[in-house]
Short mmCIF file of N, CA and C and ligand atoms in Angstrom, two decimals:
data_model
loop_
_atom_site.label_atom_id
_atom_site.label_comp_id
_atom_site.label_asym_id
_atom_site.label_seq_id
_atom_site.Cartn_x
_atom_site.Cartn_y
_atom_site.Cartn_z
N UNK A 1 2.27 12.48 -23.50
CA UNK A 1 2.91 11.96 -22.28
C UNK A 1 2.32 12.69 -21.08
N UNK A 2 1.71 12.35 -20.12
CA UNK A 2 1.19 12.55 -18.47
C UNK A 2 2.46 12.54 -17.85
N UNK A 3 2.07 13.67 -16.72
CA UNK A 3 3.42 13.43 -15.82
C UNK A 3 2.64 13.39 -14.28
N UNK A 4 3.60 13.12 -13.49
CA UNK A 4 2.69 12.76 -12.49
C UNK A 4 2.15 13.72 -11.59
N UNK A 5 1.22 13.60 -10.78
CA UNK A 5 0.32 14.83 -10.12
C UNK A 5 2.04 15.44 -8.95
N UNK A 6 1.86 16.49 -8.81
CA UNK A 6 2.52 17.23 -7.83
C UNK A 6 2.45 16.02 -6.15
N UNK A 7 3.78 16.08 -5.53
CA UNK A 7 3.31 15.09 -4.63
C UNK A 7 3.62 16.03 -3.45
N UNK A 8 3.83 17.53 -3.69
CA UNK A 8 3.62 18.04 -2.18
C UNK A 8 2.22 18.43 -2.28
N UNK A 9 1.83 19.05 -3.62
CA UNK A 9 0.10 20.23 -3.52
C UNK A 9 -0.88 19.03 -3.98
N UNK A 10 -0.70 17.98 -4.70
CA UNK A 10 -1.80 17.00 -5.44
C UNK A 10 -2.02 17.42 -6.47
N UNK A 11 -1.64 18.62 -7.00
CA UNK A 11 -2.10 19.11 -8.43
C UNK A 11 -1.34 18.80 -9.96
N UNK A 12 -2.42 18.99 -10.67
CA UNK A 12 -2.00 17.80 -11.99
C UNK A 12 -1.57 19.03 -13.19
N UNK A 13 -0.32 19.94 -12.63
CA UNK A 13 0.08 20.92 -13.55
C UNK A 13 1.59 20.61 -14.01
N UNK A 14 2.06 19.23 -13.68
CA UNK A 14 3.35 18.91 -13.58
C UNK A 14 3.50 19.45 -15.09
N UNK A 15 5.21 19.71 -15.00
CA UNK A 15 5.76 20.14 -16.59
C UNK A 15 7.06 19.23 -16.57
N UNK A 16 8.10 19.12 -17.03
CA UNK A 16 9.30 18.21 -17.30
C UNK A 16 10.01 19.41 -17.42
N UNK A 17 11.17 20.00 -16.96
CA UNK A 17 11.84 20.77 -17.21
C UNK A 17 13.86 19.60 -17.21
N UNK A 18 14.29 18.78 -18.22
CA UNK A 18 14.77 18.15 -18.51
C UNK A 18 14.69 16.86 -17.70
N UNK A 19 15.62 16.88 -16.57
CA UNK A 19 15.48 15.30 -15.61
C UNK A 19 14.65 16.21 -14.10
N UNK A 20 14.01 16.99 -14.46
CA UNK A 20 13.36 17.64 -13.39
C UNK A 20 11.80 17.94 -13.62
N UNK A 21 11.06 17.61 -12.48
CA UNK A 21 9.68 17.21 -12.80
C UNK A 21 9.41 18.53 -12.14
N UNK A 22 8.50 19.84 -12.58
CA UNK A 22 8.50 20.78 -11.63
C UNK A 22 6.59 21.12 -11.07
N UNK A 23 6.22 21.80 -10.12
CA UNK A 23 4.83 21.70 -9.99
C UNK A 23 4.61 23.72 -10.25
N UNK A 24 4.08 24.10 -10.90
CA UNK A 24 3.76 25.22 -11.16
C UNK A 24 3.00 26.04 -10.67
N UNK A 25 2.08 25.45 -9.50
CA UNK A 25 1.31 25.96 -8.61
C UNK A 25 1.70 25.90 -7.21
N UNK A 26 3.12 24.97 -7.02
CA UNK A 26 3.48 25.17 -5.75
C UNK A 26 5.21 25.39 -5.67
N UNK A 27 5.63 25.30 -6.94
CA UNK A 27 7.04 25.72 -7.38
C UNK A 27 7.93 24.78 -6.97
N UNK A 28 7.13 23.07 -6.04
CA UNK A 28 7.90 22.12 -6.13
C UNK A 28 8.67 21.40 -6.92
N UNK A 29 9.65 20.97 -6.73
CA UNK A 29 10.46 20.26 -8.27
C UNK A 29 10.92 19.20 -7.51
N UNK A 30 11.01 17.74 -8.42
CA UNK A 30 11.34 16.39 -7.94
C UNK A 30 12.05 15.93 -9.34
N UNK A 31 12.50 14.59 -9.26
CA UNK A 31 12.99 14.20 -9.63
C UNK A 31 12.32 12.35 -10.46
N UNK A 32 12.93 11.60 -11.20
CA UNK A 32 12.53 10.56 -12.07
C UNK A 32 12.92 9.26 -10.52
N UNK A 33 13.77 9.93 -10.07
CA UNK A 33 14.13 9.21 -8.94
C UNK A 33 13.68 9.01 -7.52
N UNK A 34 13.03 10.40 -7.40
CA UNK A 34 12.33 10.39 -5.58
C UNK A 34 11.07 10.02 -6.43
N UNK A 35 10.18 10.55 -7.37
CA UNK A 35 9.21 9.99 -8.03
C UNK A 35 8.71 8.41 -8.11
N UNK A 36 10.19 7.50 -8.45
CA UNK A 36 9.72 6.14 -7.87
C UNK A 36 9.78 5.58 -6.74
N UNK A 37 10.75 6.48 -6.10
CA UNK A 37 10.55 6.04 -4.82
C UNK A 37 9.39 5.83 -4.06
N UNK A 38 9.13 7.03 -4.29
CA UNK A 38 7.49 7.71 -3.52
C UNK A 38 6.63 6.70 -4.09
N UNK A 39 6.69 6.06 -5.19
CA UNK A 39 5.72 4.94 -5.66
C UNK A 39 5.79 3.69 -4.64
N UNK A 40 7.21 3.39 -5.14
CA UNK A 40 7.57 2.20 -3.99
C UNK A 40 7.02 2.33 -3.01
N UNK A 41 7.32 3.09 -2.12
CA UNK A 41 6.64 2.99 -0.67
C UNK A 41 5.65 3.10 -0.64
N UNK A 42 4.40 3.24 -1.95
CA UNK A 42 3.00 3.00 -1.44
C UNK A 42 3.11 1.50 -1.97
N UNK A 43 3.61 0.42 -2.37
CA UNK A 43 3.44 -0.72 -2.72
C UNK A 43 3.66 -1.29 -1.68
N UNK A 44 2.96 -2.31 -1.06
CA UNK A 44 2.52 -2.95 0.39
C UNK A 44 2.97 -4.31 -0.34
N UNK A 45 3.98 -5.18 0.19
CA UNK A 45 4.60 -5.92 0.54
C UNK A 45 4.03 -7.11 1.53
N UNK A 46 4.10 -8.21 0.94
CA UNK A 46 4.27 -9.71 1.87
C UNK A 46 5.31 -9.96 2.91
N UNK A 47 5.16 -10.99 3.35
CA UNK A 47 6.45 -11.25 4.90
C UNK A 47 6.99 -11.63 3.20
N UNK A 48 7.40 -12.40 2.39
CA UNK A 48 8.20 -12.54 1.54
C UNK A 48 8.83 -11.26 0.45
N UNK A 49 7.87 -10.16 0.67
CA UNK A 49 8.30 -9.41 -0.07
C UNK A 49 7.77 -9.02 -1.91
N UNK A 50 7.07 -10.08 -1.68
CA UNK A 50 5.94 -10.07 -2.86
C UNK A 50 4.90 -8.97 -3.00
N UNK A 51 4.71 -8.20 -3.98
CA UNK A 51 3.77 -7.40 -3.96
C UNK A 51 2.66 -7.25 -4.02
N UNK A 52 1.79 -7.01 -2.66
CA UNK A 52 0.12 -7.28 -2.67
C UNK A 52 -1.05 -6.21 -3.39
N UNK A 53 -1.80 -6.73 -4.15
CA UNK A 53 -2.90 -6.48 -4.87
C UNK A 53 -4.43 -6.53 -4.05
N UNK A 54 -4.89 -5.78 -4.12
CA UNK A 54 -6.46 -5.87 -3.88
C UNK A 54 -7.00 -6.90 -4.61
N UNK A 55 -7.65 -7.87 -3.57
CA UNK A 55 -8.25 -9.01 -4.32
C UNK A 55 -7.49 -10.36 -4.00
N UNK A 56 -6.24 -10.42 -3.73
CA UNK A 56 -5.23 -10.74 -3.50
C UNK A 56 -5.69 -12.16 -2.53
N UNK A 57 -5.09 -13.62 -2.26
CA UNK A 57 -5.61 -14.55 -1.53
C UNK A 57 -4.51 -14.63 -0.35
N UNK A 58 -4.09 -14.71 0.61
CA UNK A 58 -3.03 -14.69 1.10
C UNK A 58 -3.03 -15.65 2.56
N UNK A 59 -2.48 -16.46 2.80
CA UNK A 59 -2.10 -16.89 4.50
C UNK A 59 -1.48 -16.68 5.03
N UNK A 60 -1.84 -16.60 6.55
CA UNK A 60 -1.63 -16.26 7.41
C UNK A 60 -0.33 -16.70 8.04
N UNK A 61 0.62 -16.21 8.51
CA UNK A 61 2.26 -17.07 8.83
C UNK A 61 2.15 -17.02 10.01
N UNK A 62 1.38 -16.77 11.15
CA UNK A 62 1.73 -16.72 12.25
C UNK A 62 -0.10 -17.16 13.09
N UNK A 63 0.08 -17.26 14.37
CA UNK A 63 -1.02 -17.05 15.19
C UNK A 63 -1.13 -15.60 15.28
N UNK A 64 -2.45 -14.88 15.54
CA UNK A 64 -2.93 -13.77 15.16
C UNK A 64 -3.65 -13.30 16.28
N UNK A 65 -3.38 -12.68 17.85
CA UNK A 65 -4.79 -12.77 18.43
C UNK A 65 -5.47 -11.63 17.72
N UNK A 66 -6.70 -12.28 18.07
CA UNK A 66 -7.84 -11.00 17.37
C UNK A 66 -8.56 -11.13 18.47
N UNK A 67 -8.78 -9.87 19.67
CA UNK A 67 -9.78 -10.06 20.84
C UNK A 67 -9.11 -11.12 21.59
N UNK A 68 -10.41 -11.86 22.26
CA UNK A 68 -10.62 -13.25 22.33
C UNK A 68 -9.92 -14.16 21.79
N UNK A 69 -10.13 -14.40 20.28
CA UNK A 69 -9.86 -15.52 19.80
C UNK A 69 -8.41 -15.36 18.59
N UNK A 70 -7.82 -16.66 18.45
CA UNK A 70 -7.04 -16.23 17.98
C UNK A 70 -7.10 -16.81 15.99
N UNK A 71 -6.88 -16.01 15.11
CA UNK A 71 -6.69 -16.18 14.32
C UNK A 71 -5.11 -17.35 13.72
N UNK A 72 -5.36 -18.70 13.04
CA UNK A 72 -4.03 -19.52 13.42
C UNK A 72 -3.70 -18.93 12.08
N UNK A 73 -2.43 -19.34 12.58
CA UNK A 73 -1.33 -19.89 11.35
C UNK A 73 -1.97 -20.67 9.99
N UNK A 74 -1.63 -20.43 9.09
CA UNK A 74 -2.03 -20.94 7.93
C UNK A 74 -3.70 -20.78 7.55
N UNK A 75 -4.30 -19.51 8.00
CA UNK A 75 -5.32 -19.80 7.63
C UNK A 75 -5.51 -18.85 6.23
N UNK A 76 -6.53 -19.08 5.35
CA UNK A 76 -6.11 -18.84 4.21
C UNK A 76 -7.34 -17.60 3.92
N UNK A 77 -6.98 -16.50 4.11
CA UNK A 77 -7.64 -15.06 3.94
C UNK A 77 -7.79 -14.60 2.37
N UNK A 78 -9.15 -14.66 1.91
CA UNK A 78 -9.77 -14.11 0.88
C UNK A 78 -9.47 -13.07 0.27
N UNK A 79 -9.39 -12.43 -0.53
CA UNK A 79 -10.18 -11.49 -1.34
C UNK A 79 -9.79 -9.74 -0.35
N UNK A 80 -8.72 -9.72 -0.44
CA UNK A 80 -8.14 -8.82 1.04
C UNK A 80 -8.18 -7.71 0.11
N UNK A 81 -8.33 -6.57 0.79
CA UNK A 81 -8.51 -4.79 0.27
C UNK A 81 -7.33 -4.35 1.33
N UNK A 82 -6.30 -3.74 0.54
CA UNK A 82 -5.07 -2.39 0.54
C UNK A 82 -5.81 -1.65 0.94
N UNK A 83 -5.29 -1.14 2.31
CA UNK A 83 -5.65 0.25 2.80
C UNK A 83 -4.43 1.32 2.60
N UNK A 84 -4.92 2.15 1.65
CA UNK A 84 -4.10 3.33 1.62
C UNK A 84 -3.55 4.09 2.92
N UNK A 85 -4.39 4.17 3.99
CA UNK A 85 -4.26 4.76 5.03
C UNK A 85 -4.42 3.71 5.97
N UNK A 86 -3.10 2.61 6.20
CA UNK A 86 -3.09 2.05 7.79
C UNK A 86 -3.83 2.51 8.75
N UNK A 87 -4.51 1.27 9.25
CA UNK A 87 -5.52 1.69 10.50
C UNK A 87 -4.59 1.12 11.80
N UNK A 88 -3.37 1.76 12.37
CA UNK A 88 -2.83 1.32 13.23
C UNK A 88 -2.08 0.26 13.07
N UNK A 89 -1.81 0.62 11.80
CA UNK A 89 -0.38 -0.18 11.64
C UNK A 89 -0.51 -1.47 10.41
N UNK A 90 -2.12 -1.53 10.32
CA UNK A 90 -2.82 -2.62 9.75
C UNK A 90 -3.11 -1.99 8.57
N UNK A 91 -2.21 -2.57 7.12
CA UNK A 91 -2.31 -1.98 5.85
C UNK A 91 -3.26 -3.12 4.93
N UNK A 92 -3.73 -4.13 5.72
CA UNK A 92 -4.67 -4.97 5.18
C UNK A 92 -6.19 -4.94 5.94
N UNK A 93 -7.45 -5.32 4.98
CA UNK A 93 -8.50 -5.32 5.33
C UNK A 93 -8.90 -6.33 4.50
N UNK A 94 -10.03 -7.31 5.56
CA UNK A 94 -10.50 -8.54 4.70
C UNK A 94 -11.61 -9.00 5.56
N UNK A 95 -12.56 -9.81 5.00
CA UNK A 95 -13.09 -10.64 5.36
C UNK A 95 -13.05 -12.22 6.25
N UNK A 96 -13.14 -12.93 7.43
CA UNK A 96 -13.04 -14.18 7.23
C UNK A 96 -13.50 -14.75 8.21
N UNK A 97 -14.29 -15.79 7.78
CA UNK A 97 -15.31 -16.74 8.05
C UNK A 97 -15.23 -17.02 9.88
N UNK A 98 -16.25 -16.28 10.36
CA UNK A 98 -16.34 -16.57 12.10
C UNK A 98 -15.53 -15.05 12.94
N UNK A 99 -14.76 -14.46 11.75
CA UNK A 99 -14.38 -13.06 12.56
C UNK A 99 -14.97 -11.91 11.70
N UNK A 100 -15.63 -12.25 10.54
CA UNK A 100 -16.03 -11.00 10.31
C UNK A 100 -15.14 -10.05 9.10
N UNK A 101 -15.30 -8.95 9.55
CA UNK A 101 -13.94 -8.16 9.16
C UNK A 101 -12.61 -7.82 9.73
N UNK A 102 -11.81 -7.96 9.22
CA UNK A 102 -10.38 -7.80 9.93
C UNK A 102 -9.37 -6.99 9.49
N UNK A 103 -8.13 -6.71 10.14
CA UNK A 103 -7.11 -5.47 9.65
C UNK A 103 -6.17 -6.70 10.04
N UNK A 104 -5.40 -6.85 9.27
CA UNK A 104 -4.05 -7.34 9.31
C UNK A 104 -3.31 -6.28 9.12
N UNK A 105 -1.73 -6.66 9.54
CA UNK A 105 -0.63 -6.30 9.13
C UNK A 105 0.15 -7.24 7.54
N UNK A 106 0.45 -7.12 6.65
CA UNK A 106 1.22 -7.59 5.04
C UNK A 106 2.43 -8.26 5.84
N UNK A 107 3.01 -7.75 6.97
CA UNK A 107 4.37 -8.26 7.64
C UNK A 107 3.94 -9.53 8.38
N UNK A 108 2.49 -9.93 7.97
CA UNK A 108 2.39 -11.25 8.52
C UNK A 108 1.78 -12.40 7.82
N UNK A 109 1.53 -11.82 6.72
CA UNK A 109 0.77 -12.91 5.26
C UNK A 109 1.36 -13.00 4.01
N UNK A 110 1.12 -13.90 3.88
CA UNK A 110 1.75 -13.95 2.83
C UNK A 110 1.16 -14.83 1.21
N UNK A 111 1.31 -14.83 -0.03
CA UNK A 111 0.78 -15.33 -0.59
C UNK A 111 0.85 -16.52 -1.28
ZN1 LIG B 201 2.72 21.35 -6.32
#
C-alpha cells in the first residue's frame, strides 16, 4: 500500500499511524479526510460541474472576448490541457482554429 506524498514538504516518507497520515521529515500529520479534500480541489470542474480531463472536447457557453475578437458561444474547443497552475484565473489551455492558443476559464465550458 502507497500513501500519499506529504502535502506541506512534497516528500514521499508518509507512514499511517491509525486514521492519521503522518510526514516524518516535516512532522506534518493529516488526515483520510483533508487528504481528499486536497484532491478535490485540484479537480477542475465544468459550468455543469462535470469533471475535466486533459484531452477533453468542450463548448463554449458564453461569448468570450479574446483581444479584438470575440470568441462565440457554442464554439466547440478541442483537445484542451489542465493547467495545474492558473494563468490568471484561466485553468484551461487549448488550441482553436483562427485564435491560436488560448486560456479559458472551466466556469465557462462545458462538455
Ligand atoms: Zn512533510
Amino acid at each position: 500500500m502507497s500513501y500519499p506524498a506529504c502535502p506541506k514538504c512534497q516528500e514521499n516518507y508518509t507512514y499511517s499511524d491509525g486514521h492519521l497520515y503522518v510526514c516524518p521529515m516535516c512532522f506534518h500529520e493529516w488526515t483520510d479526510e483533508s487528504q481528499k479534500a486536497a484532491e478535490e480541489a485540484l479537480i477542475i470542474r465544468d459550468s455543469n460541474g462535470n469533471e475535466l480531463v486533459d484531452g477533453d472536447d468542450v463548448t463554449v457557453i458564453r461569448d468570450l472576448k479574446l483581444g479584438k475578437d470575440t470568441l462565440k458561444q457554442g464554439t466547440r474547443v478541442r483537445n484542451i490541457r489542465l493547467l495545474s497552475e492558473p494563468v490568471d484565473g484561466h485553468d484551461i489551455e487549448a488550441r482553436v482554429d483562427s485564435f491560436g492558443s488560448i486560456y479559458l476559464k472551466s466556469s465557462v465550458v462545458k462538455k
